[in-house]
Short mmCIF file of C-alpha atoms in Angstrom, two decimals:
data_model
loop_
_atom_site.label_atom_id
_atom_site.label_comp_id
_atom_site.label_asym_id
_atom_site.label_seq_id
_atom_site.Cartn_x
_atom_site.Cartn_y
_atom_site.Cartn_z
CA MET A 1 -40.83 -34.46 -28.72
CA SER A 2 -38.13 -34.70 -26.04
CA PRO A 3 -39.12 -36.56 -22.79
CA ILE A 4 -37.24 -33.88 -20.88
CA PRO A 5 -39.14 -30.52 -20.79
CA HIS A 6 -37.11 -27.63 -22.27
CA GLY A 7 -37.12 -25.62 -19.07
CA LEU A 8 -35.76 -28.44 -17.05
CA TYR A 9 -33.04 -29.13 -19.59
CA TYR A 10 -32.15 -25.43 -19.52
CA SER A 11 -31.82 -25.53 -15.74
CA PHE A 12 -29.62 -28.50 -15.81
CA SER A 13 -27.10 -26.47 -17.96
CA TYR A 14 -26.43 -24.43 -14.78
CA LEU A 15 -25.28 -27.47 -12.80
CA PRO A 16 -21.64 -27.33 -13.90
CA SER A 17 -21.23 -23.71 -12.88
CA ILE A 18 -23.16 -24.41 -9.55
CA ILE A 19 -20.89 -27.32 -8.72
CA HIS A 20 -17.82 -25.40 -9.70
CA ARG A 21 -18.76 -22.64 -7.19
CA ILE A 22 -19.39 -25.26 -4.49
CA GLU A 23 -16.07 -26.82 -5.23
CA SER A 24 -14.26 -23.41 -5.05
CA LEU A 25 -16.03 -22.70 -1.72
CA LEU A 26 -14.87 -26.10 -0.42
CA LEU A 27 -11.42 -25.28 -1.49
CA ALA A 28 -11.60 -21.96 0.50
CA ARG A 29 -12.98 -23.80 3.47
CA SER A 30 -10.18 -26.27 3.46
CA LEU A 31 -7.69 -23.47 3.64
CA LYS A 32 -9.65 -21.88 6.43
CA ARG A 33 -9.62 -25.08 8.42
CA LEU A 34 -5.94 -25.46 7.81
CA HIS A 35 -5.34 -22.27 9.74
CA MET A 36 -8.06 -22.88 12.36
CA ASP A 37 -6.58 -26.25 13.30
CA HIS A 38 -3.45 -24.40 14.57
CA CYS A 39 -5.23 -21.29 15.86
CA ALA A 40 -5.18 -21.02 19.74
CA GLN A 41 -7.87 -18.33 19.72
CA SER A 42 -11.41 -18.35 18.25
CA VAL A 43 -11.34 -16.61 14.89
CA SER A 44 -14.47 -15.99 12.80
CA ILE A 45 -14.08 -15.34 9.13
CA HIS A 46 -16.51 -16.12 6.32
CA THR A 47 -15.45 -18.62 3.71
CA THR A 48 -16.42 -16.26 0.93
CA LYS A 49 -13.83 -13.80 2.10
CA ILE A 50 -11.11 -16.59 1.93
CA LEU A 51 -12.43 -17.39 -1.55
CA GLU A 52 -12.01 -13.85 -2.63
CA ALA A 53 -8.46 -13.70 -1.30
CA ILE A 54 -7.43 -16.82 -3.26
CA THR A 55 -9.09 -15.77 -6.48
CA THR A 56 -6.94 -14.07 -9.03
CA LYS A 57 -8.00 -11.72 -11.80
CA LYS A 58 -7.47 -14.38 -14.43
CA CYS A 59 -10.48 -16.32 -12.98
CA GLN A 60 -12.75 -13.62 -14.59
CA GLU A 61 -15.05 -13.55 -11.64
CA ASN A 62 -16.89 -10.44 -10.38
CA PHE A 63 -14.53 -10.47 -7.38
CA HIS A 64 -10.77 -11.07 -7.02
CA MET A 65 -7.98 -10.65 -4.50
CA GLU A 66 -6.53 -7.15 -5.30
CA SER A 67 -8.46 -5.04 -2.86
CA LEU A 68 -7.73 -7.36 -0.07
CA GLU A 69 -4.04 -7.51 -1.18
CA THR A 70 -3.82 -3.65 -0.84
CA LEU A 71 -5.30 -3.87 2.58
CA GLY A 72 -3.18 -6.82 3.69
CA ASP A 73 -0.03 -5.34 2.25
CA SER A 74 -0.65 -2.16 4.34
CA PHE A 75 -1.38 -3.97 7.55
CA LEU A 76 1.60 -6.36 7.09
CA LYS A 77 3.97 -3.49 6.82
CA TYR A 78 2.51 -1.66 9.73
CA ALA A 79 2.65 -4.81 11.94
CA ALA A 80 6.22 -5.38 10.90
CA SER A 81 7.22 -1.79 11.55
CA ARG A 82 5.57 -1.80 14.93
CA HIS A 83 7.19 -5.13 15.85
CA LEU A 84 10.63 -3.92 14.75
CA PHE A 85 10.32 -0.52 16.35
CA THR A 86 9.47 -1.99 19.81
CA THR A 87 11.87 -4.94 19.57
CA TYR A 88 15.02 -2.99 18.37
CA GLN A 89 14.67 0.23 20.33
CA ASN A 90 18.30 1.28 19.70
CA ASP A 91 18.42 0.57 15.92
CA HIS A 92 18.32 3.44 13.53
CA GLU A 93 15.84 3.81 10.74
CA GLY A 94 18.17 2.32 8.17
CA LEU A 95 18.60 -0.94 9.99
CA LEU A 96 14.95 -1.15 10.80
CA SER A 97 14.03 -0.72 7.09
CA LEU A 98 16.50 -3.50 6.08
CA LYS A 99 15.04 -5.87 8.69
CA LYS A 100 11.50 -4.93 7.47
CA GLU A 101 12.38 -5.56 3.84
CA LYS A 102 13.82 -8.94 4.72
CA MET A 103 10.74 -9.82 6.71
CA VAL A 104 7.99 -8.79 4.31
CA SER A 105 9.64 -9.15 0.91
CA ASN A 106 7.88 -11.06 -1.81
CA ASP A 107 10.43 -13.83 -1.61
CA ALA A 108 10.06 -14.18 2.10
CA LEU A 109 6.27 -14.27 1.82
CA CYS A 110 6.37 -16.72 -1.04
CA LYS A 111 8.54 -19.14 0.91
CA LEU A 112 6.37 -18.95 4.01
CA ALA A 113 3.17 -19.43 1.81
CA CYS A 114 4.77 -22.40 0.13
CA ASP A 115 5.67 -23.97 3.39
CA ARG A 116 1.92 -23.78 4.25
CA LYS A 117 0.89 -25.27 0.95
CA ILE A 118 -1.03 -22.04 -0.03
CA PRO A 119 -0.15 -22.27 -3.72
CA GLY A 120 -2.30 -25.32 -3.90
CA PHE A 121 -5.34 -23.23 -2.99
CA ILE A 122 -4.76 -20.34 -5.48
CA ARG A 123 -7.36 -20.11 -8.16
CA THR A 124 -5.91 -19.01 -11.49
CA GLU A 125 -8.14 -20.25 -14.20
CA PRO A 126 -11.55 -19.13 -15.47
CA PHE A 127 -14.45 -21.46 -15.30
CA ASP A 128 -14.96 -23.18 -18.74
CA PRO A 129 -18.06 -25.45 -19.06
CA LYS A 130 -16.39 -27.21 -22.06
CA THR A 131 -13.49 -28.45 -20.06
CA TRP A 132 -15.24 -28.88 -16.74
CA ALA A 133 -14.96 -32.30 -15.07
CA ILE A 134 -17.29 -33.78 -12.65
CA PRO A 135 -15.59 -33.73 -9.15
CA GLY A 136 -14.09 -37.14 -8.47
CA ASP A 137 -13.61 -38.01 -12.11
CA THR A 138 -9.95 -38.74 -12.46
CA SER A 139 -9.98 -39.44 -16.25
CA LEU A 140 -9.12 -35.81 -17.09
CA ASP A 141 -6.54 -35.37 -14.41
CA LYS A 142 -8.50 -32.53 -12.85
CA SER A 143 -9.28 -34.00 -9.42
CA LEU A 144 -8.16 -32.27 -6.27
CA ASP A 145 -5.12 -33.44 -4.28
CA VAL A 146 -5.55 -34.74 -0.82
CA GLU A 147 -3.47 -33.28 1.92
CA VAL A 148 -3.40 -35.43 5.11
CA ILE A 149 -3.17 -33.13 8.15
CA SER A 150 -3.70 -35.64 10.90
CA PRO A 151 -5.28 -39.15 11.14
CA LYS A 152 -8.68 -37.49 11.48
CA ARG A 153 -8.30 -34.52 9.21
CA LYS A 154 -7.72 -34.18 5.38
CA VAL A 155 -7.81 -31.08 3.28
CA TYR A 156 -8.24 -30.78 -0.50
CA ASN A 157 -6.34 -28.55 -2.83
CA MET A 158 -5.23 -28.25 -6.41
CA GLY A 159 -1.71 -29.65 -5.77
CA SER A 160 1.64 -28.40 -7.04
CA ARG A 161 1.48 -25.92 -9.94
CA LYS A 162 3.78 -23.31 -11.51
CA ILE A 163 2.73 -19.89 -10.08
CA LYS A 164 4.91 -16.87 -10.03
CA SER A 165 6.42 -16.08 -6.62
CA LYS A 166 4.96 -12.55 -6.61
CA ARG A 167 1.51 -13.96 -7.16
CA VAL A 168 1.94 -16.26 -4.25
CA ALA A 169 3.13 -13.44 -2.01
CA ASP A 170 0.15 -11.40 -3.17
CA ILE A 171 -2.26 -14.09 -2.18
CA ALA A 172 -0.58 -14.28 1.16
CA GLU A 173 -1.11 -10.48 1.65
CA ALA A 174 -4.79 -10.85 0.34
CA LEU A 175 -5.37 -13.49 3.00
CA ILE A 176 -4.02 -11.14 5.67
CA GLY A 177 -6.33 -8.41 4.34
CA ALA A 178 -9.28 -10.84 4.46
CA TYR A 179 -8.76 -11.40 8.22
CA VAL A 180 -8.19 -7.75 8.85
CA SER A 181 -11.37 -6.67 7.05
CA THR A 182 -13.75 -9.22 8.66
CA SER A 183 -12.22 -10.27 11.95
CA GLY A 184 -9.76 -7.45 12.95
CA GLU A 185 -6.04 -7.07 13.56
CA LEU A 186 -5.69 -9.86 16.17
CA ALA A 187 -7.28 -12.35 13.82
CA ALA A 188 -4.85 -11.21 11.05
CA LEU A 189 -1.93 -11.43 13.41
CA SER A 190 -3.16 -14.99 14.31
CA PHE A 191 -3.04 -16.00 10.59
CA MET A 192 0.41 -14.23 10.20
CA VAL A 193 1.79 -16.26 13.20
CA TRP A 194 0.51 -19.47 11.50
CA LEU A 195 2.15 -18.30 8.31
CA GLY A 196 5.44 -17.95 10.04
CA LEU A 197 5.52 -14.21 10.71
CA ASP A 198 5.70 -14.14 14.47
CA MET A 199 5.30 -10.43 15.37
CA TYR A 200 5.23 -8.87 18.81
CA TYR A 201 2.14 -6.65 19.07
CA ALA A 202 1.59 -5.87 22.77
CA LYS A 203 0.31 -2.34 23.60
CA THR A 204 2.97 -1.54 26.17
CA PRO A 205 4.55 1.91 26.74
CA ILE A 206 8.06 2.37 25.37
CA GLU A 207 10.46 3.57 28.00
CA ARG A 208 12.00 6.84 27.18
CA HIS A 209 14.66 8.77 29.07
CA PHE A 210 14.59 12.10 27.29
CA PRO A 211 14.50 14.88 29.92
CA ILE A 212 14.06 18.05 27.94
CA ASN A 213 12.10 21.35 28.01
CA ALA A 214 10.21 20.76 24.78
CA GLU A 215 8.83 24.29 24.54
CA LYS A 216 12.44 25.50 24.26
CA PHE A 217 12.68 23.93 20.80
CA VAL A 218 9.17 23.53 19.31
CA ASN A 219 5.78 25.32 19.75
CA VAL A 220 4.18 22.48 21.63
CA ARG A 221 0.90 24.41 22.16
CA TYR A 222 0.45 25.15 18.58
CA ILE A 223 1.14 21.62 17.40
CA GLU A 224 -1.19 20.12 19.98
CA SER A 225 -3.94 22.56 19.22
CA LEU A 226 -3.47 21.71 15.52
CA ILE A 227 -3.61 17.95 15.87
CA LYS A 228 -6.12 18.05 18.77
CA TYR A 229 -3.97 15.77 20.85
CA LYS A 230 -2.25 16.38 24.20
CA PHE A 231 1.15 14.78 24.62
CA ARG A 232 2.00 13.04 27.76
CA ASP A 233 5.62 13.10 26.79
CA PRO A 234 6.27 16.31 24.80
CA SER A 235 9.88 15.28 24.14
CA LEU A 236 8.34 13.08 21.41
CA LEU A 237 7.50 16.29 19.54
CA VAL A 238 11.04 17.53 19.74
CA GLU A 239 12.29 14.27 18.32
CA ALA A 240 9.59 14.34 15.65
CA PHE A 241 10.83 17.65 14.33
CA THR A 242 14.59 17.22 14.66
CA HIS A 243 16.41 16.84 11.44
CA GLY A 244 19.64 14.80 11.21
CA SER A 245 21.75 17.95 10.73
CA PHE A 246 20.63 19.38 14.17
CA MET A 247 23.35 18.27 16.57
CA GLN A 248 22.76 19.18 20.22
CA SER A 249 23.48 17.07 23.29
CA GLU A 250 20.07 17.82 24.67
CA ILE A 251 18.46 15.97 21.75
CA PRO A 252 19.96 12.48 21.43
CA ARG A 253 18.38 11.54 18.06
CA CYS A 254 16.51 12.80 15.11
CA TYR A 255 13.12 12.00 13.74
CA GLN A 256 14.01 8.98 11.53
CA ARG A 257 12.76 6.32 13.86
CA LEU A 258 9.50 8.00 14.39
CA GLU A 259 9.21 8.57 10.64
CA PHE A 260 9.79 4.79 10.14
CA ILE A 261 6.72 3.81 12.31
CA GLY A 262 4.76 6.89 11.17
CA ASP A 263 5.06 6.09 7.55
CA ALA A 264 3.53 2.66 8.16
CA ILE A 265 0.65 3.87 10.46
CA ILE A 266 -0.39 6.70 8.00
CA ASP A 267 -0.42 4.21 5.08
CA TYR A 268 -2.43 1.75 7.08
CA ILE A 269 -5.15 4.13 8.45
CA ILE A 270 -5.64 5.82 5.04
CA THR A 271 -5.90 2.36 3.39
CA VAL A 272 -8.46 1.23 5.99
CA HIS A 273 -10.34 4.54 5.63
CA LEU A 274 -10.61 4.17 1.79
CA TYR A 275 -11.40 0.51 1.98
CA ASN A 276 -14.30 1.02 4.49
CA LYS A 277 -15.63 4.32 3.07
CA TYR A 278 -15.89 2.97 -0.46
CA PRO A 279 -16.68 -0.75 -0.22
CA GLY A 280 -17.72 -1.00 -3.83
CA LEU A 281 -14.42 0.28 -5.26
CA THR A 282 -12.78 -1.80 -7.97
CA PRO A 283 -9.39 -3.09 -6.80
CA GLY A 284 -7.38 -0.92 -9.25
CA LEU A 285 -9.21 2.26 -8.15
CA LEU A 286 -8.47 1.55 -4.42
CA THR A 287 -4.81 1.10 -5.27
CA ASP A 288 -4.77 4.33 -7.25
CA MET A 289 -6.53 6.21 -4.46
CA ARG A 290 -4.06 4.84 -1.92
CA SER A 291 -1.13 5.83 -4.06
CA CYS A 292 -2.67 9.27 -4.58
CA SER A 293 -2.92 9.88 -0.89
CA VAL A 294 0.12 8.16 0.55
CA ASN A 295 3.18 9.89 -0.83
CA ASN A 296 5.78 12.50 0.11
CA ASP A 297 4.24 15.25 -2.00
CA CYS A 298 0.88 14.99 -0.19
CA TYR A 299 2.61 15.13 3.22
CA ALA A 300 4.90 17.97 2.20
CA LEU A 301 1.96 20.06 0.97
CA CYS A 302 0.23 19.31 4.25
CA ALA A 303 3.28 20.45 6.26
CA VAL A 304 3.48 23.77 4.37
CA LYS A 305 -0.28 24.34 4.56
CA PHE A 306 -0.03 24.36 8.28
CA GLY A 307 3.29 26.01 8.69
CA LEU A 308 4.94 23.05 10.25
CA GLN A 309 8.09 23.75 8.44
CA LYS A 310 8.72 26.53 11.04
CA GLN A 311 9.03 23.80 13.73
CA ILE A 312 11.81 21.80 12.04
CA LEU A 313 15.13 21.88 13.88
CA TYR A 314 18.02 21.75 11.48
CA PHE A 315 21.51 23.23 10.74
CA SER A 316 21.80 23.23 6.88
CA THR A 317 21.85 26.33 4.73
CA ASP A 318 21.05 24.30 1.60
CA LEU A 319 18.02 22.73 3.29
CA GLN A 320 16.94 26.12 4.55
CA LYS A 321 17.14 27.52 0.96
CA HIS A 322 15.18 24.54 -0.35
CA ILE A 323 12.50 24.87 2.18
CA THR A 324 12.15 28.60 1.69
CA ASN A 325 11.89 28.22 -2.18
CA THR A 326 9.37 25.42 -1.74
CA VAL A 327 7.13 27.46 0.61
CA GLU A 328 7.20 30.44 -1.81
CA SER A 329 6.24 28.15 -4.72
CA VAL A 330 3.36 26.66 -2.77
CA GLU A 331 2.06 30.10 -1.77
CA LYS A 332 2.08 31.29 -5.43
CA LEU A 333 0.27 28.20 -6.66
CA CYS A 334 -2.53 28.48 -3.92
CA ILE A 335 -3.03 24.63 -3.97
CA SER A 336 -6.21 23.76 -2.31
CA THR A 337 -5.79 19.97 -1.95
CA THR A 338 -2.85 17.99 -0.63
CA PHE A 339 -3.41 14.72 -2.59
CA GLY A 340 -2.51 13.91 -6.15
CA TRP A 341 0.33 14.88 -8.38
CA SER A 342 -0.74 18.26 -9.86
CA SER A 343 2.25 20.18 -8.31
CA ASP A 344 5.42 20.53 -10.29
CA ILE A 345 7.34 21.48 -7.07
CA SER A 346 10.27 19.33 -6.02
CA PHE A 347 9.64 19.07 -2.33
CA PRO A 348 12.47 18.50 0.25
CA LYS A 349 12.00 15.08 1.76
CA VAL A 350 12.05 16.47 5.27
CA LEU A 351 8.68 18.16 4.72
CA GLY A 352 6.95 14.93 4.13
CA ASP A 353 9.07 13.08 6.76
CA ILE A 354 7.78 15.39 9.59
CA ILE A 355 4.17 14.40 8.97
CA GLU A 356 5.13 10.82 9.26
CA SER A 357 7.29 11.38 12.39
CA LEU A 358 4.44 13.42 13.88
CA ALA A 359 2.10 10.37 13.35
CA GLY A 360 4.65 8.18 14.82
CA ALA A 361 5.08 10.36 17.85
CA ILE A 362 1.27 10.29 18.45
CA LEU A 363 1.27 6.53 18.08
CA ILE A 364 4.05 6.00 20.60
CA ASP A 365 2.63 8.56 23.03
CA SER A 366 -0.82 7.00 23.01
CA CYS A 367 0.56 3.47 23.52
CA PHE A 368 -0.21 2.40 19.97
CA ASN A 369 -3.69 3.82 19.79
CA GLU A 370 -4.42 3.86 16.05
CA ASP A 371 -7.68 5.76 16.51
CA LYS A 372 -5.84 8.67 18.06
CA VAL A 373 -3.48 8.85 15.12
CA CYS A 374 -6.41 8.70 12.72
CA GLU A 375 -8.29 11.44 14.57
CA SER A 376 -5.16 13.66 14.58
CA ILE A 377 -3.68 13.08 11.21
CA LEU A 378 -6.53 12.54 8.78
CA PRO A 379 -8.02 15.98 9.32
CA LEU A 380 -4.67 17.51 8.32
CA LEU A 381 -4.82 15.73 5.03
CA GLU A 382 -8.25 16.67 4.11
CA PRO A 383 -9.79 16.86 1.70
CA ILE A 384 -9.07 13.17 1.28
CA VAL A 385 -9.10 11.80 -2.24
CA THR A 386 -12.31 10.44 -3.61
CA PRO A 387 -13.11 8.15 -6.63
CA GLU A 388 -14.02 11.34 -8.54
CA THR A 389 -10.86 13.23 -7.68
CA VAL A 390 -8.25 10.52 -7.95
CA THR A 391 -5.42 11.09 -10.45
CA LEU A 392 -2.66 8.73 -11.67
CA HIS A 393 0.98 9.28 -11.03
CA PRO A 394 2.51 10.84 -14.14
CA VAL A 395 4.93 7.96 -14.60
CA ARG A 396 2.09 5.42 -14.56
CA GLU A 397 -0.15 7.60 -16.67
CA LEU A 398 2.46 7.87 -19.32
CA HIS A 399 3.09 4.19 -19.38
CA GLU A 400 -0.66 3.53 -19.79
CA PHE A 401 -0.98 6.26 -22.42
CA CYS A 402 1.79 4.75 -24.53
CA ARG A 403 0.73 1.11 -24.11
CA GLY A 404 -2.82 1.97 -25.29
CA ARG A 405 -1.52 3.45 -28.52
CA GLY A 406 1.42 1.22 -29.17
CA TYR A 407 4.03 3.77 -28.48
CA ILE A 408 7.42 2.63 -27.21
CA MET A 409 8.83 4.07 -23.94
CA ARG A 410 12.60 4.01 -23.85
CA LYS A 411 14.64 3.52 -20.71
CA PRO A 412 15.16 6.81 -18.87
CA SER A 413 18.62 8.28 -18.79
CA VAL A 414 19.69 9.61 -15.40
CA THR A 415 22.75 11.95 -14.95
CA PRO A 416 23.68 13.11 -11.41
CA LYS A 417 25.41 16.43 -11.26
CA ASP A 418 26.22 18.59 -8.24
CA GLY A 419 23.65 16.94 -6.04
CA VAL A 420 20.96 17.25 -8.70
CA SER A 421 19.61 14.41 -10.87
CA PHE A 422 18.94 15.16 -14.55
CA ILE A 423 16.65 12.64 -16.21
CA THR A 424 15.68 12.23 -19.81
CA MET A 425 12.51 10.47 -20.89
CA GLU A 426 11.94 9.44 -24.48
CA VAL A 427 8.96 8.03 -26.33
CA ASP A 428 9.08 6.55 -29.89
CA VAL A 429 5.85 7.46 -31.71
CA ASN A 430 5.85 5.55 -34.94
CA GLY A 431 9.52 6.41 -35.57
CA THR A 432 9.34 9.91 -34.30
CA ILE A 433 11.12 10.54 -30.85
CA TYR A 434 9.53 12.75 -28.32
CA SER A 435 11.67 13.65 -25.26
CA ASP A 436 11.85 15.77 -22.22
CA ILE A 437 14.58 16.48 -19.71
CA CYS A 438 14.00 17.65 -16.10
CA SER A 439 16.13 18.08 -13.03
CA ALA A 440 15.38 17.70 -9.28
CA PRO A 441 17.21 16.93 -6.09
CA ASN A 442 16.31 13.22 -6.52
CA LYS A 443 15.68 11.03 -9.57
CA ASP A 444 12.09 10.09 -8.64
CA ALA A 445 11.05 13.73 -8.51
CA ALA A 446 12.88 14.53 -11.82
CA LYS A 447 11.24 11.42 -13.46
CA LYS A 448 7.81 12.55 -12.30
CA LEU A 449 8.35 16.03 -13.88
CA ALA A 450 9.73 14.67 -17.08
CA CYS A 451 6.88 12.16 -17.55
CA LYS A 452 4.28 14.82 -16.79
CA ASN A 453 5.80 17.22 -19.42
CA LEU A 454 6.20 14.46 -22.03
CA LEU A 455 2.69 13.26 -21.38
CA ASN A 456 1.42 16.86 -22.07
CA LYS A 457 3.40 17.00 -25.40
CA LEU A 458 2.04 13.69 -26.50
CA LYS A 459 -1.57 14.52 -25.68
CA ILE A 460 -1.21 17.67 -27.74
CA GLU A 461 0.31 15.76 -30.55
CA CYS A 462 -2.46 13.11 -30.48
CA ALA A 463 -5.14 15.86 -30.39
CA SER A 464 -3.55 17.49 -33.47
CA ILE A 465 -3.41 14.21 -35.36
CA GLU A 466 -7.00 13.35 -34.55
CA LEU A 467 -8.09 16.86 -35.68
CA ASN A 468 -6.30 16.46 -38.97
CA VAL A 469 -7.90 13.11 -39.49
CA GLU A 470 -11.39 14.64 -38.91
CA LEU A 471 -10.70 17.54 -41.28
CA ASN A 472 -9.48 15.19 -44.04
CA GLU A 473 -12.61 13.12 -43.71
#
């Protein structure tokens, strides 16, 4: 008989996993302290949230960083947009977008994260009891590296390793998301400043010199009653609905700057809404729901639903024709929801843009009161997507459909002609080529339609094959 009771021996078998978890928490705590040592303000964040942010899917835990990455990505882009909008008040949308891309690109984030030694904290391997080493045992070369921060402070990490730059950038975004979700925006900004993203975030009014009778150009009363918000500066509404083709001396600029900041704030408030309303969502589902809700098709449907296309100021016969045809198509379809990808309509970009610029106008007029934007814009987008109603984008759905069956998707062929993009999508199904050609004013819309049609063809073909197999059996 063994001198050690069976139950006690069985309990000891859990020790490696327990110590592994303690070790991973200490790793997260070290990263947390690394930031706190340089933080001027008091920031409270639980170590387990940091652990979630540095844990990749490869670790095979029941948690990982993807949901926080989605939240952090959204806040980062909003914070960058807000910083650029207020700092460069004379720059047009194109310049702002270029500066934003340079600021928040994966390469930029990766470099900043590497400068702060964040790759040394990223968890990329699952726990394996067979290869587990006792902490402190250097014989298997699995001990943690020591980083000397000051004569009185050391932190431990996993040292230098080969990790893809995108993964490092994703972890940086996940850490931002961790701070947003637990401690709020100011805490997240504090972390971003420590990371090297110094962004101006004061809630100060933007000076505008735009003397104009807004009612002369847009129906201010209707719009305000629709969004349940009273503008202190109605000229923002005129700017929000002015297309680039509308040239009048009374209106010095079009909606593009407001669209720039509006795009970011809508993305952020919807992401926060979904993250908070469905806390148990899988990371992949949160990403799908965000994609399903935050896109030009949704916004365009929303604009038509409330007749906001009537408020757009433009001088373009082609645009007028496109808007008219779109409105007629929407009315025929009687679409009840604004989210998703069910519509085959190719929407003019301006219809989606005005929802974003309207959100931007509210944000600026309210001195960056995000709650006001949320209260005004979210009701327009209702019903908001739910886990039960979410749908995949046709391009992604086709990719997953083919990957799951071993089909080969060929590179799409794009042919521009007379301002229209013609796109050909092909799939090789065991030597048989299935294809579809669609056209639209832009290649993304054409690709969406072609993928949707091709997906339907393949589903019918697969159903036919499965039926024949059943009959033969």
